[in-house]
Coordinates of C-alpha atoms in Angstrom, one line a residue:
Chain A
M1 CA -8.0 -34.5 -7.4
L2 CA -7.1 -34.7 -3.6
R3 CA -6.6 -37.6 -1.8
P4 CA -8.9 -37.4 1.4
P5 CA -7.1 -38.2 5.3
D6 CA -7.1 -41.8 5.5
G7 CA -10.8 -42.0 8.0
L8 CA -12.3 -41.2 5.1
V9 CA -12.0 -43.9 2.4
A10 CA -13.5 -46.6 5.2
D11 CA -16.0 -44.3 4.5
G12 CA -16.5 -45.3 0.4
I13 CA -14.5 -41.8 -0.2
T14 CA -11.7 -42.0 -2.0
A15 CA -11.5 -38.8 -3.9
I16 CA -12.2 -35.1 -3.8
D17 CA -13.4 -33.2 -6.6
M18 CA -12.0 -30.1 -6.8
D19 CA -13.0 -30.2 -10.9
S20 CA -16.1 -27.6 -10.7
F21 CA -16.1 -24.1 -10.8
P22 CA -15.0 -22.0 -9.0
P23 CA -12.9 -24.8 -6.5
P24 CA -15.6 -25.2 -3.1
I25 CA -15.2 -23.1 0.0
T26 CA -13.4 -24.5 2.4
V27 CA -13.0 -22.8 5.7
S28 CA -9.9 -21.3 5.3
H29 CA -11.7 -19.1 2.3
Y30 CA -14.1 -18.1 5.4
L31 CA -10.6 -17.2 7.1
V32 CA -8.7 -15.5 4.4
V33 CA -11.5 -12.8 4.1
G34 CA -11.7 -12.6 8.4
A35 CA -7.8 -11.7 7.9
V36 CA -8.7 -9.5 5.1
L37 CA -11.3 -6.8 7.5
F38 CA -9.2 -7.6 10.4
V39 CA -6.6 -6.1 9.1
L40 CA -8.0 -3.0 7.3
G41 CA -9.8 -2.8 10.9
A42 CA -6.5 -2.2 12.2
V43 CA -4.8 -0.4 10.2
C44 CA -7.7 2.6 10.0
M45 CA -8.7 2.4 13.5
A46 CA -4.5 3.2 14.0
T47 CA -5.1 6.3 10.7
K48 CA -7.7 8.2 10.5
R49 CA -7.5 11.6 12.9
N50 CA -11.5 11.3 13.5
A51 CA -12.8 9.9 15.7
L52 CA -15.9 8.3 14.1
G53 CA -13.2 6.9 11.7
V54 CA -11.7 4.8 15.0
L55 CA -15.3 4.0 15.2
M56 CA -15.7 2.3 11.6
G57 CA -12.2 0.4 12.1
I58 CA -13.4 -1.2 15.1
E59 CA -17.1 -2.4 12.7
L60 CA -14.5 -3.6 10.7
V61 CA -12.1 -5.5 12.7
L62 CA -15.4 -7.2 14.8
N63 CA -16.5 -7.9 11.4
G64 CA -12.9 -9.9 11.3
A65 CA -13.6 -12.4 13.8
N66 CA -17.2 -12.8 13.4
L67 CA -16.6 -14.1 10.0
N68 CA -14.2 -16.3 11.8
F69 CA -16.5 -17.9 14.7
V70 CA -19.5 -18.2 12.0
A71 CA -17.0 -20.0 9.2
F72 CA -16.1 -22.0 12.3
G73 CA -19.5 -22.9 13.8
S74 CA -20.9 -24.1 10.2
R75 CA -22.1 -27.7 9.1
F76 CA -21.4 -25.5 5.2
L77 CA -17.7 -25.9 4.9
R78 CA -16.5 -29.1 7.2
Q79 CA -17.5 -32.3 9.1
D80 CA -16.7 -31.8 12.5
T81 CA -17.6 -28.4 13.2
L82 CA -18.0 -25.9 16.5
G83 CA -21.6 -26.1 16.1
L84 CA -24.0 -23.9 18.2
D85 CA -21.3 -22.0 19.6
G86 CA -19.8 -20.2 16.7
E87 CA -23.1 -18.3 15.8
L88 CA -23.8 -17.9 19.4
M89 CA -20.8 -15.9 20.7
A90 CA -21.1 -14.1 16.6
L91 CA -24.5 -12.7 18.0
F92 CA -22.6 -11.7 20.8
V93 CA -20.4 -9.5 19.8
I94 CA -23.4 -8.4 17.4
V95 CA -24.8 -7.5 20.7
L96 CA -21.9 -6.0 22.2
A97 CA -20.9 -4.0 19.4
A98 CA -24.0 -2.0 19.3
A99 CA -23.2 -1.1 22.8
E100 CA -20.0 0.2 22.8
A101 CA -20.9 1.7 19.1
A102 CA -23.4 3.7 21.6
V103 CA -21.3 4.6 24.0
A104 CA -18.2 5.4 21.7
L105 CA -20.7 7.6 19.7
A106 CA -21.3 9.4 23.0
I107 CA -18.4 10.3 24.3
A108 CA -16.8 11.6 21.0
L109 CA -20.0 13.7 20.8
N110 CA -18.8 14.9 24.1
F111 CA -15.3 15.2 23.2
Y112 CA -17.3 17.7 20.1
N113 CA -19.3 19.6 22.3
N114 CA -16.5 20.7 24.6
H115 CA -13.7 20.9 22.4
T116 CA -15.7 21.9 19.0
T117 CA -13.0 19.7 17.2
I118 CA -13.8 15.7 15.9
D119 CA -10.1 14.8 15.9
V120 CA -8.5 12.7 17.9
D121 CA -4.6 14.2 18.1
H122 CA -6.4 17.3 20.3
A123 CA -7.8 14.9 23.0
D124 CA -4.2 15.3 24.8
D125 CA -6.2 16.6 27.8
L126 CA -4.7 14.1 29.9
K127 CA -1.3 14.3 29.3
G128 CA 1.0 15.1 31.5
Chain B
M1 CA -24.5 -27.3 -19.8
L2 CA -22.3 -24.3 -18.7
L3 CA -24.4 -23.0 -16.6
A4 CA -24.9 -27.0 -15.0
A5 CA -20.9 -27.0 -14.3
I6 CA -21.0 -24.0 -11.8
D7 CA -20.8 -24.2 -7.8
W8 CA -22.9 -21.3 -7.4
H9 CA -22.1 -21.5 -3.6
A10 CA -18.7 -20.8 -4.3
L11 CA -18.8 -18.1 -6.9
L12 CA -21.7 -16.2 -4.6
F13 CA -19.1 -16.6 -2.2
L14 CA -16.2 -15.0 -4.5
L15 CA -19.3 -12.1 -5.3
F16 CA -19.6 -11.4 -1.2
A17 CA -16.3 -11.8 -0.1
L18 CA -15.1 -9.3 -2.9
V19 CA -17.9 -6.1 -2.1
A20 CA -16.7 -7.1 1.4
C21 CA -13.0 -6.9 1.1
G22 CA -13.2 -4.0 -1.6
F23 CA -15.4 -1.7 0.3
G24 CA -13.4 -2.4 3.5
A25 CA -10.4 -1.1 1.8
A26 CA -12.5 1.6 0.2
V27 CA -13.3 2.9 4.0
L28 CA -9.9 2.7 4.7
L29 CA -8.7 5.0 2.2
T30 CA -10.9 7.9 1.5
S31 CA -10.6 10.7 3.9
N32 CA -14.2 11.7 3.7
V33 CA -16.4 10.8 6.7
V34 CA -19.5 10.9 4.7
R35 CA -18.3 8.5 1.8
M36 CA -16.5 5.9 4.8
A37 CA -19.8 5.6 6.7
F38 CA -21.9 4.1 2.8
Y39 CA -19.1 2.6 2.1
L40 CA -18.9 0.2 5.7
T41 CA -23.0 -0.5 4.8
L42 CA -21.8 -1.9 2.1
C43 CA -19.1 -3.6 3.6
L44 CA -21.1 -4.9 6.1
G45 CA -24.4 -5.6 3.6
A46 CA -22.0 -8.5 1.5
T47 CA -20.6 -9.7 5.0
S48 CA -23.9 -10.0 6.3
G49 CA -24.3 -12.7 2.6
L50 CA -20.7 -14.5 3.9
F51 CA -22.7 -15.2 6.9
F52 CA -25.7 -16.2 4.6
L53 CA -23.9 -18.6 2.8
A54 CA -22.1 -20.6 5.5
G55 CA -25.7 -21.6 7.1
A56 CA -25.8 -18.4 9.5
Q57 CA -29.2 -17.2 8.8
F58 CA -30.2 -16.0 11.8
V59 CA -27.0 -14.6 12.8
G60 CA -27.0 -13.3 9.1
A61 CA -30.4 -11.3 9.2
M62 CA -29.5 -9.9 12.9
Q63 CA -26.4 -8.6 11.0
L64 CA -28.9 -6.8 8.3
M65 CA -30.6 -5.3 11.3
I66 CA -28.9 -4.8 14.6
Y67 CA -25.3 -3.7 12.4
V68 CA -26.9 -2.3 9.4
G69 CA -30.3 -0.7 10.9
G70 CA -29.2 -0.5 14.2
T71 CA -25.1 0.2 14.8
L72 CA -24.4 2.7 11.5
V73 CA -27.1 4.7 11.3
L74 CA -26.6 5.5 14.9
L75 CA -23.1 6.1 13.3
I76 CA -24.3 8.0 10.8
F77 CA -26.3 10.3 12.5
G78 CA -23.1 10.8 14.4
V79 CA -20.9 12.1 11.3
M80 CA -24.0 14.6 10.5
L81 CA -23.7 16.2 13.9
T82 CA -20.0 16.6 13.8
A83 CA -20.0 17.2 9.9
Q84 CA -18.0 20.5 9.6
A85 CA -16.9 21.6 7.0
R86 CA -13.2 20.6 8.4
F87 CA -14.0 17.8 9.9
I88 CA -15.2 15.6 7.0
S89 CA -12.4 15.3 4.9
M90 CA -8.9 15.0 7.4
K91 CA -6.5 14.2 5.7
T92 CA -3.5 10.9 7.0
G93 CA 0.5 11.8 6.9
A94 CA 2.9 10.2 4.5
G95 CA 4.7 9.0 7.7
E96 CA 1.7 6.9 8.7
W97 CA 0.4 5.5 6.1
I98 CA 3.7 3.9 5.5
L99 CA 4.0 3.1 9.0
G100 CA 0.2 1.8 9.0
A101 CA 0.7 0.1 5.9
I102 CA 4.2 -1.9 7.0
V103 CA 2.4 -3.4 10.6
G104 CA -1.3 -4.5 8.5
S105 CA 0.6 -6.2 5.5
S106 CA 2.7 -8.6 8.1
L107 CA -0.4 -9.0 10.1
L108 CA -2.0 -10.1 6.7
L109 CA 0.7 -12.0 6.2
L110 CA 0.8 -14.1 9.5
L111 CA -2.8 -14.0 9.4
V112 CA -2.8 -15.8 6.0
R113 CA -0.9 -18.5 6.6
A114 CA -2.3 -18.7 10.0
G115 CA -6.0 -19.5 8.0
F116 CA -3.6 -22.4 6.0
S117 CA -2.1 -24.0 8.1
V118 CA -4.6 -27.3 9.6
E119 CA -5.3 -29.7 6.8
S120 CA -9.0 -29.8 8.2
W121 CA -9.4 -26.1 7.5
R122 CA -8.5 -26.4 4.0
L123 CA -10.6 -29.2 2.6
P124 CA -14.2 -29.0 1.6
R125 CA -17.3 -30.8 3.4
L126 CA -16.7 -34.7 1.3
D127 CA -20.4 -35.0 1.5
R128 CA -21.6 -31.8 0.2
D129 CA -25.0 -33.0 -1.5
K130 CA -26.2 -34.9 1.1
I131 CA -26.9 -31.8 3.5
T132 CA -30.1 -29.8 3.0
L133 CA -31.8 -26.4 3.7
A134 CA -33.0 -27.9 7.2
E135 CA -29.5 -27.9 8.6
G136 CA -29.3 -23.9 8.6
Q137 CA -32.6 -23.6 10.3
T138 CA -30.7 -22.8 13.6
S139 CA -32.7 -19.7 14.9
T140 CA -35.4 -22.8 17.1
A141 CA -31.8 -24.8 18.3
I142 CA -30.9 -20.6 19.7
G143 CA -33.5 -19.4 21.0
L144 CA -33.4 -22.8 22.7
A145 CA -29.7 -22.3 23.7
L146 CA -30.6 -18.8 25.0
T147 CA -32.2 -20.4 28.0
S148 CA -29.8 -22.6 28.4
V149 CA -31.1 -25.5 26.5
R150 CA -28.9 -27.3 23.8
V151 CA -30.9 -29.4 21.6
D152 CA -27.8 -30.0 19.6
K153 CA -25.8 -31.6 22.7
L154 CA -28.0 -34.0 23.6
S155 CA -26.0 -36.9 23.1
A156 CA -23.4 -34.6 25.3
P157 CA -21.6 -37.6 26.9
N158 CA -21.1 -35.8 30.0
E159 CA -24.0 -36.4 31.8
K160 CA -23.8 -34.3 34.6
L161 CA -23.3 -31.1 31.8
K162 CA -27.2 -32.1 29.9
P163 CA -29.7 -30.8 32.2
G164 CA -28.8 -26.8 30.9
M165 CA -24.5 -26.7 31.7
S166 CA -24.1 -26.2 28.9
G167 CA -26.9 -23.4 27.3
Y168 CA -25.6 -19.7 27.1
L169 CA -28.4 -18.0 30.2
L170 CA -26.0 -16.8 32.2
P171 CA -24.7 -15.0 29.2
F172 CA -27.9 -13.9 27.4
V173 CA -29.0 -12.2 31.3
I174 CA -26.0 -10.4 32.1
V175 CA -25.6 -9.1 28.6
S176 CA -29.2 -7.9 28.4
M177 CA -28.1 -5.9 32.3
H178 CA -25.2 -5.1 29.9
L179 CA -26.8 -3.1 27.5
L180 CA -29.3 -1.6 29.9
V181 CA -26.4 0.3 31.6
V182 CA -24.4 1.1 28.6
L183 CA -28.3 2.5 26.8
I184 CA -28.9 4.8 29.7
G185 CA -24.9 5.6 30.5
A186 CA -24.9 6.2 27.2
G187 CA -27.5 8.5 27.0
Y188 CA -26.6 10.7 30.1
M189 CA -23.3 11.5 28.7
A190 CA -24.8 12.2 25.7
R191 CA -27.3 15.0 26.2
T192 CA -26.9 18.8 25.3
K193 CA -25.4 20.8 28.4
R194 CA -26.1 24.2 27.9
L195 CA -23.0 25.3 29.3
G196 CA -21.0 23.3 27.7
V197 CA -22.3 24.9 24.5
N198 CA -21.7 27.9 25.5
R199 CA -18.5 27.6 26.2
A200 CA -17.5 25.8 23.0
T201 CA -18.5 28.7 21.2
D202 CA -16.5 31.9 22.9
R203 CA -13.5 29.4 22.9
P204 CA -11.4 29.5 19.5
V205 CA -10.7 27.4 17.0
A206 CA -8.0 24.8 19.1
Q207 CA -5.9 24.2 15.7
A208 CA -1.9 24.1 14.8
P209 CA -1.1 27.5 13.0
P210 CA 0.2 26.3 9.7
R211 CA 3.8 26.7 9.6
D212 CA 5.8 27.4 6.2
R213 CA 8.7 25.2 6.5
D214 CA 11.4 25.7 4.3
R215 CA 14.0 22.7 3.7
S216 CA 18.4 24.2 2.6
F217 CA 19.5 22.7 -0.2
F218 CA 21.9 20.7 1.4
V219 CA 19.7 19.3 3.7
S220 CA 17.6 18.6 0.4
A221 CA 21.2 17.4 -1.2
G222 CA 21.5 15.8 1.6
L223 CA 18.0 13.1 1.7
A224 CA 18.2 12.5 -1.7
S225 CA 21.5 11.4 -2.3
G226 CA 21.1 8.9 0.3
M227 CA 18.2 7.5 -0.9
I228 CA 19.9 7.5 -3.9
V229 CA 23.0 5.2 -1.9
N230 CA 20.9 2.8 -0.3
L231 CA 18.6 2.4 -3.6
L232 CA 21.6 1.0 -4.9
L233 CA 22.9 -0.9 -1.7
A234 CA 19.8 -2.7 -1.7
V235 CA 19.9 -3.1 -5.0
G236 CA 23.6 -4.5 -4.9
C237 CA 22.1 -7.0 -2.1
C238 CA 19.4 -8.2 -4.3
W239 CA 21.7 -8.6 -7.6
L240 CA 23.7 -10.5 -5.6
V241 CA 21.6 -12.5 -3.8
A242 CA 20.6 -14.0 -7.1
K243 CA 24.0 -14.2 -8.7
P244 CA 27.0 -14.7 -6.8
L245 CA 30.1 -13.4 -7.2
A246 CA 32.8 -15.9 -9.2
I247 CA 35.5 -17.0 -7.2
T248 CA 38.6 -16.7 -10.9
G249 CA 41.5 -18.6 -9.7
N250 CA 43.9 -15.7 -10.5
A251 CA 44.2 -13.0 -7.3
A252 CA 45.3 -10.2 -9.1
P253 CA 45.7 -7.3 -7.6
T254 CA 42.2 -5.0 -8.6
N255 CA 40.5 -8.5 -8.2
Q256 CA 41.8 -8.5 -4.7
F257 CA 38.5 -6.5 -3.3
L258 CA 36.3 -8.5 -5.1
L259 CA 37.4 -12.1 -4.3
Q260 CA 37.9 -10.9 -0.3
L261 CA 33.5 -9.1 -0.8
A262 CA 33.1 -13.2 -2.3
K263 CA 34.6 -15.3 0.2
A264 CA 32.5 -13.1 3.0
I265 CA 29.6 -13.6 1.6
D266 CA 30.2 -17.7 1.1
A267 CA 31.0 -18.1 4.8
A268 CA 28.4 -15.6 5.9
P269 CA 24.8 -17.2 6.5
S270 CA 22.7 -17.6 3.2
W271 CA 19.4 -15.1 5.6
L272 CA 22.0 -12.7 5.8
L273 CA 22.3 -11.1 2.9
P274 CA 18.6 -10.3 2.4
T275 CA 17.5 -8.9 5.8
L276 CA 20.5 -6.5 4.8
G277 CA 18.5 -5.2 1.8
L278 CA 15.1 -5.5 3.4
L279 CA 17.7 -3.2 5.8
F280 CA 18.4 -1.1 3.0
L281 CA 15.6 -0.5 1.9
A282 CA 14.3 0.9 5.4
N283 CA 16.8 3.0 5.2
V284 CA 15.0 4.8 2.4
L285 CA 11.6 4.9 3.4
L286 CA 13.1 6.3 6.7
L287 CA 14.5 8.7 4.7
V288 CA 11.4 9.6 3.2
V289 CA 9.8 9.7 6.3
V290 CA 12.0 12.4 7.2
W291 CA 11.5 14.3 4.1
Y292 CA 7.9 14.6 5.9
W293 CA 9.6 16.5 8.8
Q294 CA 8.9 13.7 11.0
K295 CA 11.8 13.4 13.9
W296 CA 10.9 9.9 14.4
G297 CA 12.7 8.7 11.0
V298 CA 15.9 10.4 12.1
V299 CA 15.9 7.9 15.4
G300 CA 15.1 5.2 13.2
L301 CA 17.9 5.4 10.6
V302 CA 20.3 5.4 13.7
I303 CA 18.7 2.1 14.9
V304 CA 19.1 0.4 11.8
P305 CA 23.0 0.5 11.8
L306 CA 23.1 -0.8 14.9
V307 CA 20.9 -3.7 13.6
M308 CA 23.3 -4.5 11.5
A309 CA 26.2 -4.3 12.5
F310 CA 24.2 -6.6 15.4
L311 CA 23.1 -8.8 12.7
I312 CA 26.5 -9.1 11.0
A313 CA 28.0 -9.6 14.6
S314 CA 26.1 -12.9 15.6
T315 CA 27.5 -14.4 11.7
S316 CA 30.7 -16.2 11.2
L317 CA 31.7 -12.2 9.2
G318 CA 33.4 -11.9 13.4
Q319 CA 32.6 -8.3 15.3
A320 CA 35.1 -6.2 13.7
A321 CA 33.7 -6.6 10.6
A322 CA 30.1 -5.6 12.7
V323 CA 32.5 -2.2 14.1
T324 CA 33.7 -1.1 10.9
I325 CA 30.2 -1.8 8.9
A326 CA 28.3 0.6 11.7
L327 CA 31.0 3.1 12.0
I328 CA 30.9 2.7 7.7
A329 CA 26.8 3.1 8.0
L330 CA 26.3 5.6 10.7
A331 CA 29.1 8.3 9.4
P332 CA 26.3 9.3 6.3
V333 CA 23.7 9.8 9.5
V334 CA 25.8 12.0 12.1
L335 CA 26.5 14.0 8.9
L336 CA 22.2 14.5 8.4
I337 CA 22.3 15.1 11.6
L338 CA 25.0 18.1 11.8
L339 CA 23.0 19.3 8.6
L340 CA 19.3 19.3 9.7
C341 CA 21.2 21.3 13.1
S342 CA 22.6 24.0 11.4
G343 CA 21.1 26.9 8.8
R344 CA 19.0 28.9 10.4
P345 CA 16.0 28.6 11.4
T346 CA 17.9 24.6 12.2
A347 CA 15.6 21.6 9.6
W348 CA 15.3 20.4 13.3
S349 CA 13.3 22.9 14.9
Q350 CA 10.9 22.4 12.2
M351 CA 10.1 18.7 12.6
E352 CA 7.5 17.0 14.4

């Protein structure tokens, strides 16, 4: 049993039931999943040599961020939330991710047509 | 009875979270680009499940339709258009894996700590029994918010902000224009140019020729002994942290050195020993990097003793001790560089 914050004791809530299995989900759980996806995506972007692998890393990073937006906006996880703003931001991120993927894929295909390789290490034409 | 005690919301969350993180890790770990695309599909699908569980039904549906159904299909097409035998499986170097693991784990540590740092994030909603399904149906509210009417903020305190100022009409219009421009641009850029294709088939494949590298016995022995010595020093530091040296009363000449050492450790702040142990471990990693022919490992080997000297100089041990330790630690590095530059062909010229 956990002691709730003082403001809630007045509302008649004296203890938080943490006994159920598994313990109830909070915003922190969502943040951890989002952090894991974000870090996996960032490492993916840094280590992959295939340009499409780098793109997939970007998708993972955007999803980790989206998860945080939705968790902060969710009314099922805590009392005072971002409300609708979280979900709307997540929607804008999804749309922009689609646009980003289209452009990046076009660039990758163009690069492949001109250089017959998709290895980002060989994309050094602008090297001084 | 048992079924009634289970919190299905939490259980489903665990399931979806494990699937999302597991397949996310699979995306990172596999080097086959076709499998990466498949694992990414499953990972994003599980993420949409997490959206549904958070009550964001519309966002979850959009995730499935736009992401899994649109963006990923686009990516898979990209994979299919470029999937020649030598691009399907591209290995990453060991040095890059080590560096990526270090940066990634420290970033993860930071983010997880931050995620648990606020109390109201750690507590679940208290009146969970009162939540109705109707609270999750936000698609109407989202649609109205995009046309600049916020039905969820009708009681906003600011009178002036009420009539539509806090809506999302302007971002919506900007995103629409952005999508139009992006689609035209992508279509223009991705079209096949006959000239480009012809030039591509004429040109030889631009790939670095595989090189035979040989490592002389002395370089191998130097690297191996360096790893062993640094590992022993790291273990020694950990041992000293766990079991401090007891200062005995009798100052026999044989114990003189140990006595001095114990006094020095006593005088130093408590963070110094673990930090030094970590730096010795970093030295081991850098030696592994040098073993795999990366030049930046040598640079790191020079930097680590300087960092050690700086740390020691900033404690109460004094600058004389710092200079001594820096010289003692730099001597093997100089020896290693001499070894790398000797022989024929020199090991240095073969490194990248």
